[in-house]
Amino acid sequence: MELGLPLTGGEPLLREDFWDLAGRLIGGGVRVAVSTNGTLISEDTAVRLAELGVSYVGISLDSVNPQFHDMFRGVKGAFARALRGIENSLKAGIPVGLRMTLTRYNMGEAIPLVELARSMGVKRIAFYLIDMTGRARGNPDLLPTREQLVEFVDSMVRLSEELNGDPEILVVRGNFVGVHVADKLASSRDEFLEYIKMITAQGDCGRKTISIYPDGSVKPCQFIDWVNVGNVRERRLKEIISFENEELKPYVEAYKHLEGSKCSKCPFKMVCRGGSRGRALALTGNPWGGDPLCYINPHEIAERWGVREEDLRGVLGN
């Protein structure tokens, strides 16, 4: 199995030792991607990334409106420099994906962003439902409404069908969206279950994803930044990500710890795993509470397709 590792931040290209770290990883057989704001990717930097063997560059673009993007990022001129970073990366032959952090203020930018991606030759867009970590913590007004989310997801399904999957469109930080899409697209019970199985193949905090911070601390992922499950300066990473690690185990088995009237009784909890723990903590005060952005009626969907939690357990191998 090939090990993939995104170098992210903050802004990874600000690190003086970035090239040394990336080179060592790639030299050791690790597939390295870079998550960046794109502003530092000059033509020379793009060529250097390509020659080093970086497999993918994910560049944040939170609007097609330069003024909004610059305001959201806090740096004047960030939009223009990000576009140059995209163009330089593509010119150097590096696959590029765009990343938009979805808030209630830029949900209407999703379709224009897809159009911009197509015009530039970008083949992948990841829409991140804003999580309540970092500077977003304490700003619940940034969260989109459930009505906005339903409209967004349905529009992305229609657009993806019209464009025949070019570019690839992903929604991140909300597996309940996948349940909605499976319900929308499936034409049979078997097809519905196949879609559901696809959702669980994606990375989840602590189960398929961990984050290593500059001080060596290991988190279940960058979106659960209040929990340490070990430190690579003190223990081998292999030991930290072991199922025997009692600090990590609750996040590997998140569905067993969910609380609240909706998530704890949801027939799809092994699939969704409760959505975002950060949003739950910020808005309910309980990291194992319900994700306030979840808008689906899981029991209605389960009844429509004739599936129970036991059926899903068998399909998913849990």
PDB file of C-alpha atoms in Angstrom:
ATOM      1  CA  MET A   1       0.000   0.000   0.000  1.00  0.00           C
ATOM      2  CA  GLU A   2       1.362   3.405  -1.015  1.00  0.00           C
ATOM      3  CA  LEU A   3       1.541   5.930   1.793  1.00  0.00           C
ATOM      4  CA  GLY A   4       0.208   9.384   0.924  1.00  0.00           C
ATOM      5  CA  LEU A   5       1.074  12.471   2.941  1.00  0.00           C
ATOM      6  CA  PRO A   6      -0.201  16.028   2.416  1.00  0.00           C
ATOM      7  CA  LEU A   7       2.100  18.778   3.640  1.00  0.00           C
ATOM      8  CA  THR A   8      -0.153  21.482   4.964  1.00  0.00           C
ATOM      9  CA  GLY A   9      -0.153  24.258   7.529  1.00  0.00           C
ATOM     10  CA  GLY A  10      -0.608  27.204   7.824  1.00  0.00           C
ATOM     11  CA  GLU A  11       1.405  27.669   4.680  1.00  0.00           C
ATOM     12  CA  PRO A  12       3.955  24.869   4.199  1.00  0.00           C
ATOM     13  CA  LEU A  13       6.007  26.768   1.615  1.00  0.00           C
ATOM     14  CA  LEU A  14       6.977  29.297   4.299  1.00  0.00           C
ATOM     15  CA  ARG A  15       9.057  26.663   6.078  1.00  0.00           C
ATOM     16  CA  GLU A  16      12.757  26.967   5.373  1.00  0.00           C
ATOM     17  CA  ASP A  17      13.122  23.194   5.629  1.00  0.00           C
ATOM     18  CA  PHE A  18      10.150  22.435   3.349  1.00  0.00           C
ATOM     19  CA  TRP A  19      12.311  21.213   0.473  1.00  0.00           C
ATOM     20  CA  ASP A  20      14.399  18.994   2.715  1.00  0.00           C
ATOM     21  CA  LEU A  21      11.344  17.446   4.389  1.00  0.00           C
ATOM     22  CA  ALA A  22       9.491  16.892   1.108  1.00  0.00           C
ATOM     23  CA  GLY A  23      12.591  15.461  -0.533  1.00  0.00           C
ATOM     24  CA  ARG A  24      13.202  12.986   2.282  1.00  0.00           C
ATOM     25  CA  LEU A  25       9.591  11.800   2.186  1.00  0.00           C
ATOM     26  CA  ILE A  26       9.498  11.379  -1.577  1.00  0.00           C
ATOM     27  CA  GLY A  27      12.907   9.709  -1.512  1.00  0.00           C
ATOM     28  CA  GLY A  28      11.502   7.257   1.026  1.00  0.00           C
ATOM     29  CA  GLY A  29       8.667   6.259  -1.282  1.00  0.00           C
ATOM     30  CA  VAL A  30       5.948   8.479   0.198  1.00  0.00           C
ATOM     31  CA  ARG A  31       3.512  10.128  -2.200  1.00  0.00           C
ATOM     32  CA  VAL A  32       3.561  13.807  -1.218  1.00  0.00           C
ATOM     33  CA  ALA A  33       0.879  16.401  -1.910  1.00  0.00           C
ATOM     34  CA  VAL A  34       0.984  20.040  -0.900  1.00  0.00           C
ATOM     35  CA  SER A  35      -1.946  22.005   0.505  1.00  0.00           C
ATOM     36  CA  THR A  36      -1.246  25.680  -0.015  1.00  0.00           C
ATOM     37  CA  ASN A  37      -2.764  29.109  -0.541  1.00  0.00           C
ATOM     38  CA  GLY A  38      -0.895  29.172  -3.851  1.00  0.00           C
ATOM     39  CA  THR A  39       0.533  32.659  -3.436  1.00  0.00           C
ATOM     40  CA  LEU A  40       4.149  31.469  -3.216  1.00  0.00           C
ATOM     41  CA  ILE A  41       4.108  29.222  -6.277  1.00  0.00           C
ATOM     42  CA  SER A  42       6.142  31.167  -8.800  1.00  0.00           C
ATOM     43  CA  GLU A  43       7.144  29.604 -12.109  1.00  0.00           C
ATOM     44  CA  ASP A  44      10.481  28.536 -10.597  1.00  0.00           C
ATOM     45  CA  THR A  45       8.816  27.099  -7.489  1.00  0.00           C
ATOM     46  CA  ALA A  46       6.323  25.146  -9.601  1.00  0.00           C
ATOM     47  CA  VAL A  47       9.134  23.645 -11.677  1.00  0.00           C
ATOM     48  CA  ARG A  48      11.028  22.763  -8.530  1.00  0.00           C
ATOM     49  CA  LEU A  49       7.939  21.055  -7.034  1.00  0.00           C
ATOM     50  CA  ALA A  50       7.480  19.058 -10.242  1.00  0.00           C
ATOM     51  CA  GLU A  51      11.140  18.028 -10.391  1.00  0.00           C
ATOM     52  CA  LEU A  52      11.018  16.992  -6.750  1.00  0.00           C
ATOM     53  CA  GLY A  53       8.131  14.656  -7.538  1.00  0.00           C
ATOM     54  CA  VAL A  54       5.229  16.324  -5.701  1.00  0.00           C
ATOM     55  CA  SER A  55       2.158  14.432  -6.903  1.00  0.00           C
ATOM     56  CA  TYR A  56      -0.578  17.001  -6.342  1.00  0.00           C
ATOM     57  CA  VAL A  57      -1.122  20.594  -5.274  1.00  0.00           C
ATOM     58  CA  GLY A  58      -4.338  21.672  -3.543  1.00  0.00           C
ATOM     59  CA  ILE A  59      -4.833  25.446  -3.735  1.00  0.00           C
ATOM     60  CA  SER A  60      -7.370  27.360  -1.668  1.00  0.00           C
ATOM     61  CA  LEU A  61      -9.722  29.662  -3.539  1.00  0.00           C
ATOM     62  CA  ASP A  62     -12.691  30.793  -1.482  1.00  0.00           C
ATOM     63  CA  SER A  63     -14.430  32.909  -4.101  1.00  0.00           C
ATOM     64  CA  VAL A  64     -14.288  33.896  -7.736  1.00  0.00           C
ATOM     65  CA  ASN A  65     -14.592  37.453  -6.436  1.00  0.00           C
ATOM     66  CA  PRO A  66     -11.080  38.815  -5.783  1.00  0.00           C
ATOM     67  CA  GLN A  67     -12.284  41.230  -3.111  1.00  0.00           C
ATOM     68  CA  PHE A  68     -14.090  38.530  -1.128  1.00  0.00           C
ATOM     69  CA  HIS A  69     -11.198  36.071  -1.354  1.00  0.00           C
ATOM     70  CA  ASP A  70      -8.686  38.715  -0.264  1.00  0.00           C
ATOM     71  CA  MET A  71     -10.933  39.754   2.637  1.00  0.00           C
ATOM     72  CA  PHE A  72     -11.488  36.152   3.746  1.00  0.00           C
ATOM     73  CA  ARG A  73      -7.766  35.388   3.521  1.00  0.00           C
ATOM     74  CA  GLY A  74      -6.770  38.702   5.073  1.00  0.00           C
ATOM     75  CA  VAL A  75      -4.212  39.615   2.404  1.00  0.00           C
ATOM     76  CA  LYS A  76      -4.742  42.068  -0.438  1.00  0.00           C
ATOM     77  CA  GLY A  77      -3.728  40.579  -3.771  1.00  0.00           C
ATOM     78  CA  ALA A  78      -4.056  36.964  -2.520  1.00  0.00           C
ATOM     79  CA  PHE A  79      -6.582  36.095  -5.250  1.00  0.00           C
ATOM     80  CA  ALA A  80      -4.382  37.199  -8.156  1.00  0.00           C
ATOM     81  CA  ARG A  81      -1.351  35.440  -6.699  1.00  0.00           C
ATOM     82  CA  ALA A  82      -3.350  32.242  -6.096  1.00  0.00           C
ATOM     83  CA  LEU A  83      -4.463  32.239  -9.738  1.00  0.00           C
ATOM     84  CA  ARG A  84      -0.838  32.589 -10.834  1.00  0.00           C
ATOM     85  CA  GLY A  85       0.053  29.705  -8.536  1.00  0.00           C
ATOM     86  CA  ILE A  86      -2.593  27.546 -10.189  1.00  0.00           C
ATOM     87  CA  GLU A  87      -1.408  28.465 -13.682  1.00  0.00           C
ATOM     88  CA  ASN A  88       2.249  27.911 -12.814  1.00  0.00           C
ATOM     89  CA  SER A  89       1.549  24.502 -11.273  1.00  0.00           C
ATOM     90  CA  LEU A  90      -0.476  23.330 -14.253  1.00  0.00           C
ATOM     91  CA  LYS A  91       2.183  24.606 -16.649  1.00  0.00           C
ATOM     92  CA  ALA A  92       4.778  22.589 -14.737  1.00  0.00           C
ATOM     93  CA  GLY A  93       2.650  19.468 -15.157  1.00  0.00           C
ATOM     94  CA  ILE A  94       1.470  19.124 -11.559  1.00  0.00           C
ATOM     95  CA  PRO A  95      -2.160  18.026 -11.055  1.00  0.00           C
ATOM     96  CA  VAL A  96      -4.036  20.812  -9.270  1.00  0.00           C
ATOM     97  CA  GLY A  97      -7.180  20.774  -7.155  1.00  0.00           C
ATOM     98  CA  LEU A  98      -9.078  23.791  -5.897  1.00  0.00           C
ATOM     99  CA  ARG A  99     -10.342  24.009  -2.326  1.00  0.00           C
ATOM    100  CA  MET A 100     -13.141  26.252  -1.172  1.00  0.00           C
ATOM    101  CA  THR A 101     -14.139  26.697   2.459  1.00  0.00           C
ATOM    102  CA  LEU A 102     -17.924  26.915   2.360  1.00  0.00           C
ATOM    103  CA  THR A 103     -19.587  29.480   4.605  1.00  0.00           C
ATOM    104  CA  ARG A 104     -23.014  31.030   4.481  1.00  0.00           C
ATOM    105  CA  TYR A 105     -21.435  34.001   2.703  1.00  0.00           C
ATOM    106  CA  ASN A 106     -19.932  32.240  -0.318  1.00  0.00           C
ATOM    107  CA  MET A 107     -22.274  29.305  -0.981  1.00  0.00           C
ATOM    108  CA  GLY A 108     -23.439  31.048  -4.144  1.00  0.00           C
ATOM    109  CA  GLU A 109     -19.867  30.955  -5.485  1.00  0.00           C
ATOM    110  CA  ALA A 110     -19.788  27.170  -5.919  1.00  0.00           C
ATOM    111  CA  ILE A 111     -21.036  26.955  -9.512  1.00  0.00           C
ATOM    112  CA  PRO A 112     -18.881  29.889 -10.710  1.00  0.00           C
ATOM    113  CA  LEU A 113     -15.859  28.198  -9.092  1.00  0.00           C
ATOM    114  CA  VAL A 114     -16.536  25.010 -11.044  1.00  0.00           C
ATOM    115  CA  GLU A 115     -16.762  27.081 -14.213  1.00  0.00           C
ATOM    116  CA  LEU A 116     -13.459  28.800 -13.366  1.00  0.00           C
ATOM    117  CA  ALA A 117     -11.802  25.435 -12.712  1.00  0.00           C
ATOM    118  CA  ARG A 118     -12.933  24.103 -16.095  1.00  0.00           C
ATOM    119  CA  SER A 119     -11.663  27.202 -17.866  1.00  0.00           C
ATOM    120  CA  MET A 120      -8.225  26.730 -16.290  1.00  0.00           C
ATOM    121  CA  GLY A 121      -7.992  22.973 -16.813  1.00  0.00           C
ATOM    122  CA  VAL A 122      -8.311  22.051 -13.127  1.00  0.00           C
ATOM    123  CA  LYS A 123      -9.712  18.536 -12.724  1.00  0.00           C
ATOM    124  CA  ARG A 124     -10.708  18.482  -9.051  1.00  0.00           C
ATOM    125  CA  ILE A 125     -12.560  20.730  -6.603  1.00  0.00           C
ATOM    126  CA  ALA A 126     -13.008  20.026  -2.893  1.00  0.00           C
ATOM    127  CA  PHE A 127     -15.676  22.001  -1.064  1.00  0.00           C
ATOM    128  CA  TYR A 128     -14.926  22.009   2.673  1.00  0.00           C
ATOM    129  CA  LEU A 129     -17.870  22.606   4.992  1.00  0.00           C
ATOM    130  CA  ILE A 130     -16.404  25.099   7.426  1.00  0.00           C
ATOM    131  CA  ASP A 131     -15.312  23.516  10.689  1.00  0.00           C
ATOM    132  CA  MET A 132     -15.246  25.244  14.050  1.00  0.00           C
ATOM    133  CA  THR A 133     -11.510  24.985  14.627  1.00  0.00           C
ATOM    134  CA  GLY A 134      -8.721  27.530  14.468  1.00  0.00           C
ATOM    135  CA  ARG A 135      -9.891  31.061  13.762  1.00  0.00           C
ATOM    136  CA  ALA A 136     -13.390  29.832  12.899  1.00  0.00           C
ATOM    137  CA  ARG A 137     -13.932  28.756  16.503  1.00  0.00           C
ATOM    138  CA  GLY A 138     -16.212  31.254  18.158  1.00  0.00           C
ATOM    139  CA  ASN A 139     -17.716  32.402  14.831  1.00  0.00           C
ATOM    140  CA  PRO A 140     -20.812  30.233  14.359  1.00  0.00           C
ATOM    141  CA  ASP A 141     -22.294  32.905  12.086  1.00  0.00           C
ATOM    142  CA  LEU A 142     -19.975  31.522   9.385  1.00  0.00           C
ATOM    143  CA  LEU A 143     -21.899  28.242   9.250  1.00  0.00           C
ATOM    144  CA  PRO A 144     -24.204  27.875   6.249  1.00  0.00           C
ATOM    145  CA  THR A 145     -27.857  27.176   6.909  1.00  0.00           C
ATOM    146  CA  ARG A 146     -29.229  23.704   6.347  1.00  0.00           C
ATOM    147  CA  GLU A 147     -31.373  25.080   3.531  1.00  0.00           C
ATOM    148  CA  GLN A 148     -28.269  26.487   1.848  1.00  0.00           C
ATOM    149  CA  LEU A 149     -26.545  23.122   2.156  1.00  0.00           C
ATOM    150  CA  VAL A 150     -29.407  21.186   0.584  1.00  0.00           C
ATOM    151  CA  GLU A 151     -29.546  23.633  -2.328  1.00  0.00           C
ATOM    152  CA  PHE A 152     -25.756  23.483  -2.741  1.00  0.00           C
ATOM    153  CA  VAL A 153     -25.560  19.678  -2.721  1.00  0.00           C
ATOM    154  CA  ASP A 154     -28.445  19.251  -5.153  1.00  0.00           C
ATOM    155  CA  SER A 155     -26.923  21.829  -7.510  1.00  0.00           C
ATOM    156  CA  MET A 156     -23.534  20.072  -7.406  1.00  0.00           C
ATOM    157  CA  VAL A 157     -25.140  16.710  -8.203  1.00  0.00           C
ATOM    158  CA  ARG A 158     -26.936  18.222 -11.190  1.00  0.00           C
ATOM    159  CA  LEU A 159     -23.807  20.022 -12.374  1.00  0.00           C
ATOM    160  CA  SER A 160     -21.596  16.951 -12.020  1.00  0.00           C
ATOM    161  CA  GLU A 161     -24.053  14.921 -14.092  1.00  0.00           C
ATOM    162  CA  GLU A 162     -24.188  17.636 -16.764  1.00  0.00           C
ATOM    163  CA  LEU A 163     -20.389  17.855 -16.930  1.00  0.00           C
ATOM    164  CA  ASN A 164     -19.909  14.066 -16.783  1.00  0.00           C
ATOM    165  CA  GLY A 165     -17.695  14.330 -13.710  1.00  0.00           C
ATOM    166  CA  ASP A 166     -15.232  16.833 -15.173  1.00  0.00           C
ATOM    167  CA  PRO A 167     -14.069  18.272 -12.864  1.00  0.00           C
ATOM    168  CA  GLU A 168     -14.386  15.831  -9.989  1.00  0.00           C
ATOM    169  CA  ILE A 169     -16.403  17.469  -7.192  1.00  0.00           C
ATOM    170  CA  LEU A 170     -15.953  16.501  -3.553  1.00  0.00           C
ATOM    171  CA  VAL A 171     -17.659  17.657  -0.371  1.00  0.00           C
ATOM    172  CA  VAL A 172     -15.452  17.371   2.712  1.00  0.00           C
ATOM    173  CA  ARG A 173     -16.273  17.425   6.435  1.00  0.00           C
ATOM    174  CA  GLY A 174     -19.814  16.086   6.192  1.00  0.00           C
ATOM    175  CA  ASN A 175     -20.356  12.407   5.401  1.00  0.00           C
ATOM    176  CA  PHE A 176     -24.098  12.952   5.883  1.00  0.00           C
ATOM    177  CA  VAL A 177     -23.912  14.704   2.496  1.00  0.00           C
ATOM    178  CA  GLY A 178     -22.811  11.376   1.012  1.00  0.00           C
ATOM    179  CA  VAL A 179     -25.886   9.654   2.453  1.00  0.00           C
ATOM    180  CA  HIS A 180     -28.039  12.349   0.846  1.00  0.00           C
ATOM    181  CA  VAL A 181     -26.300  11.897  -2.522  1.00  0.00           C
ATOM    182  CA  ALA A 182     -26.610   8.103  -2.335  1.00  0.00           C
ATOM    183  CA  ASP A 183     -30.326   8.490  -1.629  1.00  0.00           C
ATOM    184  CA  LYS A 184     -30.649  10.879  -4.558  1.00  0.00           C
ATOM    185  CA  LEU A 185     -28.739   8.827  -7.137  1.00  0.00           C
ATOM    186  CA  ALA A 186     -29.525   5.200  -6.334  1.00  0.00           C
ATOM    187  CA  SER A 187     -32.069   3.300  -8.391  1.00  0.00           C
ATOM    188  CA  SER A 188     -32.045   0.110  -6.312  1.00  0.00           C
ATOM    189  CA  ARG A 189     -31.257  -1.079  -2.808  1.00  0.00           C
ATOM    190  CA  ASP A 190     -28.042  -2.745  -3.970  1.00  0.00           C
ATOM    191  CA  GLU A 191     -26.919   0.433  -5.717  1.00  0.00           C
ATOM    192  CA  PHE A 192     -27.721   2.480  -2.635  1.00  0.00           C
ATOM    193  CA  LEU A 193     -25.571   0.158  -0.497  1.00  0.00           C
ATOM    194  CA  GLU A 194     -22.707   0.398  -3.008  1.00  0.00           C
ATOM    195  CA  TYR A 195     -22.787   4.182  -2.743  1.00  0.00           C
ATOM    196  CA  ILE A 196     -22.837   3.931   1.037  1.00  0.00           C
ATOM    197  CA  LYS A 197     -19.825   1.629   0.963  1.00  0.00           C
ATOM    198  CA  MET A 198     -17.951   4.173  -1.178  1.00  0.00           C
ATOM    199  CA  ILE A 199     -18.449   6.834   1.507  1.00  0.00           C
ATOM    200  CA  THR A 200     -16.673   4.760   4.128  1.00  0.00           C
ATOM    201  CA  ALA A 201     -13.631   4.444   1.860  1.00  0.00           C
ATOM    202  CA  GLN A 202     -12.934   8.134   2.452  1.00  0.00           C
ATOM    203  CA  GLY A 203     -10.619   9.366   5.174  1.00  0.00           C
ATOM    204  CA  ASP A 204     -11.972  10.031   8.655  1.00  0.00           C
ATOM    205  CA  CYS A 205     -10.287  11.602  11.644  1.00  0.00           C
ATOM    206  CA  GLY A 206      -8.242   8.957  13.426  1.00  0.00           C
ATOM    207  CA  ARG A 207      -9.411   6.112  11.188  1.00  0.00           C
ATOM    208  CA  LYS A 208      -7.675   6.909   7.884  1.00  0.00           C
ATOM    209  CA  THR A 209      -6.247  10.310   8.723  1.00  0.00           C
ATOM    210  CA  ILE A 210      -3.965  11.715  11.397  1.00  0.00           C
ATOM    211  CA  SER A 211      -2.104  15.015  11.640  1.00  0.00           C
ATOM    212  CA  ILE A 212       1.431  15.547  12.869  1.00  0.00           C
ATOM    213  CA  TYR A 213       2.052  19.040  14.213  1.00  0.00           C
ATOM    214  CA  PRO A 214       5.409  20.895  14.201  1.00  0.00           C
ATOM    215  CA  ASP A 215       6.009  20.090  17.882  1.00  0.00           C
ATOM    216  CA  GLY A 216       5.620  16.361  17.134  1.00  0.00           C
ATOM    217  CA  SER A 217       2.156  16.046  18.636  1.00  0.00           C
ATOM    218  CA  VAL A 218      -0.249  13.787  16.778  1.00  0.00           C
ATOM    219  CA  LYS A 219      -3.932  14.690  16.454  1.00  0.00           C
ATOM    220  CA  PRO A 220      -6.774  12.515  15.097  1.00  0.00           C
ATOM    221  CA  CYS A 221      -6.789  15.090  12.269  1.00  0.00           C
ATOM    222  CA  GLN A 222      -6.329  18.815  11.813  1.00  0.00           C
ATOM    223  CA  PHE A 223     -10.005  19.360  12.604  1.00  0.00           C
ATOM    224  CA  ILE A 224      -9.706  17.832  16.085  1.00  0.00           C
ATOM    225  CA  ASP A 225      -6.947  20.071  17.344  1.00  0.00           C
ATOM    226  CA  TRP A 226      -7.822  19.907  21.048  1.00  0.00           C
ATOM    227  CA  VAL A 227      -6.856  16.224  21.386  1.00  0.00           C
ATOM    228  CA  ASN A 228      -3.369  14.678  21.445  1.00  0.00           C
ATOM    229  CA  VAL A 229      -3.052  10.952  20.770  1.00  0.00           C
ATOM    230  CA  GLY A 230       0.749  10.855  21.080  1.00  0.00           C
ATOM    231  CA  ASN A 231       3.968  12.570  20.092  1.00  0.00           C
ATOM    232  CA  VAL A 232       6.414  11.319  17.468  1.00  0.00           C
ATOM    233  CA  ARG A 233       9.301  12.777  19.486  1.00  0.00           C
ATOM    234  CA  GLU A 234       8.448  10.322  22.252  1.00  0.00           C
ATOM    235  CA  ARG A 235       6.952   7.271  20.498  1.00  0.00           C
ATOM    236  CA  ARG A 236       7.125   5.696  17.072  1.00  0.00           C
ATOM    237  CA  LEU A 237       4.287   6.715  14.779  1.00  0.00           C
ATOM    238  CA  LYS A 238       3.494   3.028  14.217  1.00  0.00           C
ATOM    239  CA  GLU A 239       2.721   2.719  17.943  1.00  0.00           C
ATOM    240  CA  ILE A 240       0.646   5.898  18.040  1.00  0.00           C
ATOM    241  CA  ILE A 241      -1.643   4.888  15.172  1.00  0.00           C
ATOM    242  CA  SER A 242      -2.118   1.398  16.562  1.00  0.00           C
ATOM    243  CA  PHE A 243      -5.649   0.284  17.415  1.00  0.00           C
ATOM    244  CA  GLU A 244      -4.248  -0.452  20.872  1.00  0.00           C
ATOM    245  CA  ASN A 245      -3.686   3.268  21.495  1.00  0.00           C
ATOM    246  CA  GLU A 246      -6.456   4.115  23.956  1.00  0.00           C
ATOM    247  CA  GLU A 247      -6.224   7.843  23.141  1.00  0.00           C
ATOM    248  CA  LEU A 248      -6.814   7.191  19.437  1.00  0.00           C
ATOM    249  CA  LYS A 249      -9.342   4.388  19.737  1.00  0.00           C
ATOM    250  CA  PRO A 250     -12.443   6.563  20.365  1.00  0.00           C
ATOM    251  CA  TYR A 251     -11.881   8.309  17.033  1.00  0.00           C
ATOM    252  CA  VAL A 252     -11.348   5.052  15.147  1.00  0.00           C
ATOM    253  CA  GLU A 253     -14.675   3.893  16.622  1.00  0.00           C
ATOM    254  CA  ALA A 254     -16.370   7.283  16.715  1.00  0.00           C
ATOM    255  CA  TYR A 255     -19.795   5.805  15.999  1.00  0.00           C
ATOM    256  CA  LYS A 256     -19.714   4.037  19.399  1.00  0.00           C
ATOM    257  CA  HIS A 257     -19.327   7.297  21.293  1.00  0.00           C
ATOM    258  CA  LEU A 258     -21.872   9.544  19.598  1.00  0.00           C
ATOM    259  CA  GLU A 259     -24.415  11.174  21.864  1.00  0.00           C
ATOM    260  CA  GLY A 260     -27.524  13.225  21.296  1.00  0.00           C
ATOM    261  CA  SER A 261     -30.940  12.183  20.095  1.00  0.00           C
ATOM    262  CA  LYS A 262     -30.064  12.188  16.373  1.00  0.00           C
ATOM    263  CA  CYS A 263     -26.500  10.938  15.909  1.00  0.00           C
ATOM    264  CA  SER A 264     -26.545   8.231  18.577  1.00  0.00           C
ATOM    265  CA  LYS A 265     -29.664   6.632  17.074  1.00  0.00           C
ATOM    266  CA  CYS A 266     -28.785   7.200  13.411  1.00  0.00           C
ATOM    267  CA  PRO A 267     -28.799   4.003  11.301  1.00  0.00           C
ATOM    268  CA  PHE A 268     -25.939   5.506   9.254  1.00  0.00           C
ATOM    269  CA  LYS A 269     -23.674   6.392  12.181  1.00  0.00           C
ATOM    270  CA  MET A 270     -21.059   3.849  11.073  1.00  0.00           C
ATOM    271  CA  VAL A 271     -20.995   5.610   7.693  1.00  0.00           C
ATOM    272  CA  CYS A 272     -21.177   9.243   8.742  1.00  0.00           C
ATOM    273  CA  ARG A 273     -19.431   8.825  12.119  1.00  0.00           C
ATOM    274  CA  GLY A 274     -21.252  11.850  13.380  1.00  0.00           C
ATOM    275  CA  GLY A 275     -19.959  14.432  10.938  1.00  0.00           C
ATOM    276  CA  SER A 276     -17.741  17.059  12.571  1.00  0.00           C
ATOM    277  CA  ARG A 277     -16.665  16.790  16.186  1.00  0.00           C
ATOM    278  CA  GLY A 278     -15.440  20.389  16.013  1.00  0.00           C
ATOM    279  CA  ARG A 279     -18.835  21.744  15.050  1.00  0.00           C
ATOM    280  CA  ALA A 280     -20.465  19.577  17.709  1.00  0.00           C
ATOM    281  CA  LEU A 281     -18.121  20.884  20.403  1.00  0.00           C
ATOM    282  CA  ALA A 282     -18.473  24.519  19.348  1.00  0.00           C
ATOM    283  CA  LEU A 283     -22.247  24.549  19.201  1.00  0.00           C
ATOM    284  CA  THR A 284     -23.307  21.962  21.789  1.00  0.00           C
ATOM    285  CA  GLY A 285     -20.372  22.034  24.200  1.00  0.00           C
ATOM    286  CA  ASN A 286     -20.015  18.264  23.740  1.00  0.00           C
ATOM    287  CA  PRO A 287     -17.443  16.852  21.293  1.00  0.00           C
ATOM    288  CA  TRP A 288     -19.581  13.715  20.938  1.00  0.00           C
ATOM    289  CA  GLY A 289     -22.812  15.627  20.384  1.00  0.00           C
ATOM    290  CA  GLY A 290     -24.663  15.979  17.110  1.00  0.00           C
ATOM    291  CA  ASP A 291     -23.257  17.878  14.150  1.00  0.00           C
ATOM    292  CA  PRO A 292     -25.482  20.971  13.829  1.00  0.00           C
ATOM    293  CA  LEU A 293     -25.094  20.978  10.035  1.00  0.00           C
ATOM    294  CA  CYS A 294     -26.594  17.527   9.508  1.00  0.00           C
ATOM    295  CA  TYR A 295     -29.837  18.076   7.611  1.00  0.00           C
ATOM    296  CA  ILE A 296     -30.865  14.566   6.520  1.00  0.00           C
ATOM    297  CA  ASN A 297     -33.674  12.461   7.960  1.00  0.00           C
ATOM    298  CA  PRO A 298     -31.694   9.202   8.322  1.00  0.00           C
ATOM    299  CA  HIS A 299     -34.602   7.039   9.442  1.00  0.00           C
ATOM    300  CA  GLU A 300     -36.703   8.101   6.463  1.00  0.00           C
ATOM    301  CA  ILE A 301     -33.828   7.303   4.083  1.00  0.00           C
ATOM    302  CA  ALA A 302     -33.174   3.940   5.731  1.00  0.00           C
ATOM    303  CA  GLU A 303     -36.850   3.026   5.483  1.00  0.00           C
ATOM    304  CA  ARG A 304     -37.002   4.085   1.836  1.00  0.00           C
ATOM    305  CA  TRP A 305     -34.216   1.636   0.920  1.00  0.00           C
ATOM    306  CA  GLY A 306     -35.146  -1.061   3.390  1.00  0.00           C
ATOM    307  CA  VAL A 307     -31.848  -0.997   5.300  1.00  0.00           C
ATOM    308  CA  ARG A 308     -31.141  -1.284   9.003  1.00  0.00           C
ATOM    309  CA  GLU A 309     -28.027  -0.612  11.012  1.00  0.00           C
ATOM    310  CA  GLU A 310     -27.393  -4.374  11.105  1.00  0.00           C
ATOM    311  CA  ASP A 311     -27.454  -4.508   7.300  1.00  0.00           C
ATOM    312  CA  LEU A 312     -24.903  -1.706   7.077  1.00  0.00           C
ATOM    313  CA  ARG A 313     -22.681  -3.360   9.649  1.00  0.00           C
ATOM    314  CA  GLY A 314     -22.504  -6.425   7.425  1.00  0.00           C
ATOM    315  CA  VAL A 315     -21.863  -4.432   4.253  1.00  0.00           C
ATOM    316  CA  LEU A 316     -19.169  -2.288   5.872  1.00  0.00           C
ATOM    317  CA  GLY A 317     -17.527  -5.112   7.799  1.00  0.00           C
ATOM    318  CA  ASN A 318     -17.884  -3.393  11.189  1.00  0.00           C
TER     319      ASN A 318
END
